[in-house]
Tab-separated table of C-alpha atoms in Angstrom:
chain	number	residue	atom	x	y	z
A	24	UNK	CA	-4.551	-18.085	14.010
A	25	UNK	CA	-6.078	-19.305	11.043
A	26	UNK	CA	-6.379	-16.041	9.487
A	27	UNK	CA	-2.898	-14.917	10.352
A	28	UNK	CA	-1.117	-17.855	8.583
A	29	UNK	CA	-2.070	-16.828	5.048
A	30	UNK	CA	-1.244	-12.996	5.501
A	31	UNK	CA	-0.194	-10.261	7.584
A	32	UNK	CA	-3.583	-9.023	8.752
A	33	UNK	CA	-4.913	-5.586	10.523
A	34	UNK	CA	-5.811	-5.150	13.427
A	35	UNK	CA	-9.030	-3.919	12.873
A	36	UNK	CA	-9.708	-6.144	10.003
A	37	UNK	CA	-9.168	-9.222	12.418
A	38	UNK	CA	-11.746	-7.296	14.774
A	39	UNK	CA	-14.059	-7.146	12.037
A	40	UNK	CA	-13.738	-10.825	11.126
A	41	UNK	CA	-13.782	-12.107	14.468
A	42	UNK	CA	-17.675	-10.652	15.551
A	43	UNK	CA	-18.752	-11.492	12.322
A	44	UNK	CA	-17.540	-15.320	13.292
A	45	UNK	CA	-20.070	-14.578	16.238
A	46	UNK	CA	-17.107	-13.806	18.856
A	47	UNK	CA	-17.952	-11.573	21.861
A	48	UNK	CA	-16.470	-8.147	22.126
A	49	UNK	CA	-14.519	-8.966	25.219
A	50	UNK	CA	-13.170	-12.488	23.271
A	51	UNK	CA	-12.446	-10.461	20.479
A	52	UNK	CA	-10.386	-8.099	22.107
A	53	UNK	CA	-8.494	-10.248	24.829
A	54	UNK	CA	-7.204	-12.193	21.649
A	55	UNK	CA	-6.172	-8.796	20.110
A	56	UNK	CA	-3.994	-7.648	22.807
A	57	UNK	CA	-2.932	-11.056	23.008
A	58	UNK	CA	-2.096	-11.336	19.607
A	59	UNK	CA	-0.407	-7.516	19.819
A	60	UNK	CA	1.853	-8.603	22.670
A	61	UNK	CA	2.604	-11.811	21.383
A	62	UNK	CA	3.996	-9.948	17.715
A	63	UNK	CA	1.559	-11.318	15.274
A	64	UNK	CA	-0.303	-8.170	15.068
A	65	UNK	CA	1.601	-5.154	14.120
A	66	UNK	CA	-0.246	-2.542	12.087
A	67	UNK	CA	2.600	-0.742	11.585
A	68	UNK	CA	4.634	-3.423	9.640
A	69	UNK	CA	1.294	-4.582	8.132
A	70	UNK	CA	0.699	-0.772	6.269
A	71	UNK	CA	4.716	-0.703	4.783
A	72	UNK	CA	3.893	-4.584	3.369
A	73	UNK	CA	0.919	-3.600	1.996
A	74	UNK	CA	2.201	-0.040	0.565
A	75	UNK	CA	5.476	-1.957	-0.742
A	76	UNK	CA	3.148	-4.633	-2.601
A	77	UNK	CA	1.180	-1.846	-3.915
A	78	UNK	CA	3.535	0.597	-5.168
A	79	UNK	CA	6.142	-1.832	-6.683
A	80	UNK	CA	3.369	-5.050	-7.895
A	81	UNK	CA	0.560	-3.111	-8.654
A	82	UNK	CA	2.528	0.124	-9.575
A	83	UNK	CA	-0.238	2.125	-7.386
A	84	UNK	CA	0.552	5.828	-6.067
A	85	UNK	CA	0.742	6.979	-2.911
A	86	UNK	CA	-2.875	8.517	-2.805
A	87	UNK	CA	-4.709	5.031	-4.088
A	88	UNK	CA	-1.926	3.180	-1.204
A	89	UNK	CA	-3.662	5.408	1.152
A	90	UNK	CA	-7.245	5.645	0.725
A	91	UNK	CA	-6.479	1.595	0.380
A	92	UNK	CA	-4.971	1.540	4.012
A	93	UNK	CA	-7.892	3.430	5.299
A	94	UNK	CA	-10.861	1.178	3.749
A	95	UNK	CA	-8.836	-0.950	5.863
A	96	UNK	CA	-8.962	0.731	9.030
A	97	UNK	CA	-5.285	2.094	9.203
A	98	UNK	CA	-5.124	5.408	10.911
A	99	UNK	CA	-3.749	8.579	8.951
A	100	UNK	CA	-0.072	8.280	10.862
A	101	UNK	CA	0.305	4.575	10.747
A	102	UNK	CA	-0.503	5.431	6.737
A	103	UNK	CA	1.544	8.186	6.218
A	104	UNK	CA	4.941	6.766	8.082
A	105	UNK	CA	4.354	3.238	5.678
A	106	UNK	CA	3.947	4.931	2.260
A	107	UNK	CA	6.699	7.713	2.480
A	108	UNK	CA	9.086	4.567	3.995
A	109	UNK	CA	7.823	2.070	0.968
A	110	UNK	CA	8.435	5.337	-1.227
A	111	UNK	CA	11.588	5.840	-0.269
A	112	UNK	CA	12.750	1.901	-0.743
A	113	UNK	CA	10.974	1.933	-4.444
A	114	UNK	CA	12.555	2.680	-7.565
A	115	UNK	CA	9.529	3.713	-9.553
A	116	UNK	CA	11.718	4.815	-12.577
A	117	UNK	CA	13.331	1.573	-12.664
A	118	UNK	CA	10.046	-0.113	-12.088
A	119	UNK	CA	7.865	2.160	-14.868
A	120	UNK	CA	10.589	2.011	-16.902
A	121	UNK	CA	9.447	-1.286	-18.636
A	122	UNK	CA	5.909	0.012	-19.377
A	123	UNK	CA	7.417	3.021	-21.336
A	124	UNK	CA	6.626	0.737	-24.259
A	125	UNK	CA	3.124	0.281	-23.480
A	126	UNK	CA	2.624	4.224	-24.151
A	127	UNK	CA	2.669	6.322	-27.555
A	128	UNK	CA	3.553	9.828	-25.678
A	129	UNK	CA	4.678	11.111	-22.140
A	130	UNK	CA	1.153	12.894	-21.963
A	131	UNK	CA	-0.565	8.917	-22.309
A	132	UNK	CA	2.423	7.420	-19.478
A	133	UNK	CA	1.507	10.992	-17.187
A	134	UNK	CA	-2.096	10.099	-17.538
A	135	UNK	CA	-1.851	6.824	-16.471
A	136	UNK	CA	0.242	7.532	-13.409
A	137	UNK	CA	-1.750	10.505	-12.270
A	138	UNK	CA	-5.214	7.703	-12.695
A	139	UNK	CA	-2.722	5.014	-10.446
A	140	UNK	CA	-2.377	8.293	-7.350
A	141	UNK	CA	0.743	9.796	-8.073
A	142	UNK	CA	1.201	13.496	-7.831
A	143	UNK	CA	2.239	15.238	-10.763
A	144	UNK	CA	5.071	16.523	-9.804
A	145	UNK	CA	5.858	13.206	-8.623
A	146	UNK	CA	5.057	12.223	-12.192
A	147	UNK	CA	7.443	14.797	-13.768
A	148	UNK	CA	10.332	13.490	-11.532
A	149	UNK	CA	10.098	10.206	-12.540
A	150	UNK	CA	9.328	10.822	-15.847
A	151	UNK	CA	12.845	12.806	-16.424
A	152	UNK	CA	14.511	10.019	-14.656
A	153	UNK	CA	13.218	7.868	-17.557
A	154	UNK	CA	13.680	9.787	-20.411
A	155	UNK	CA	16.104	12.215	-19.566
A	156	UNK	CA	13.982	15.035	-19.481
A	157	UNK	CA	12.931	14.381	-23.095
A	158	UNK	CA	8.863	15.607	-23.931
């Protein structure tokens, strides 16, 4: 419970943290589906926090959101269904649009987006947003 109070956790991160506390597979996985049915496991919720956290704190992509989520052991669905819901919640123009400043040309702000996982036609989109389709 300890872990849980500090952050939404995964459930295969809690696995992991569990044996290496020395806990038996069958502990380890009675307190899972005990935790699961009880609501403080939900991997589901877990992925959109994470992605939302991500995209709009960190200003990360949806390709560095996912291969985050699945160093964390977050299956490809659970991954998919959280970043294209976080994406569709975020702004990014509004959000990008106060590091426009930070950047001497669109080619240095497309660079840095395309390095943070965006796609670049992703990039493009938001870009116009910003600028009004100036180059």
């Amino acid at each position: 419970m300890r872990l849980l109070k500090y952050r939404v956790r995964f459930e295969n991160e809690l696995r992991n943290r569990l044996k290496s506390k020395g806990f038996s597979d069958e502990e380890v996985e009675n307190t899972i589906a005990t935790l699961k049915k009880q609501g403080y496991i939900d991997d589901e919720k877990a992925a959109y926090l994470f992605a939302v956290d991500e995209m709009r704190l960190k200003l990360f992509g949806p390709k560095i959101v996912k291969m985050k989520l699945r160093s964390l052991g977050v299956d490809e669905e659970t991954s998919e269904r959280a970043i294209e819901r976080a994406l569709s919640e975020i702004d990014f123009p509004e959000e990008l649009k106060r590091l426009k400043t930070r950047f001497e040309s669109r080619q240095e702000m497309k660079d840095y987006l395309y390095k943070r996982g965006f796609e670049i036609s992703h990039i493009e989109e938001i870009l116009d947003q910003i600028d009004g389709g100036e180059r």
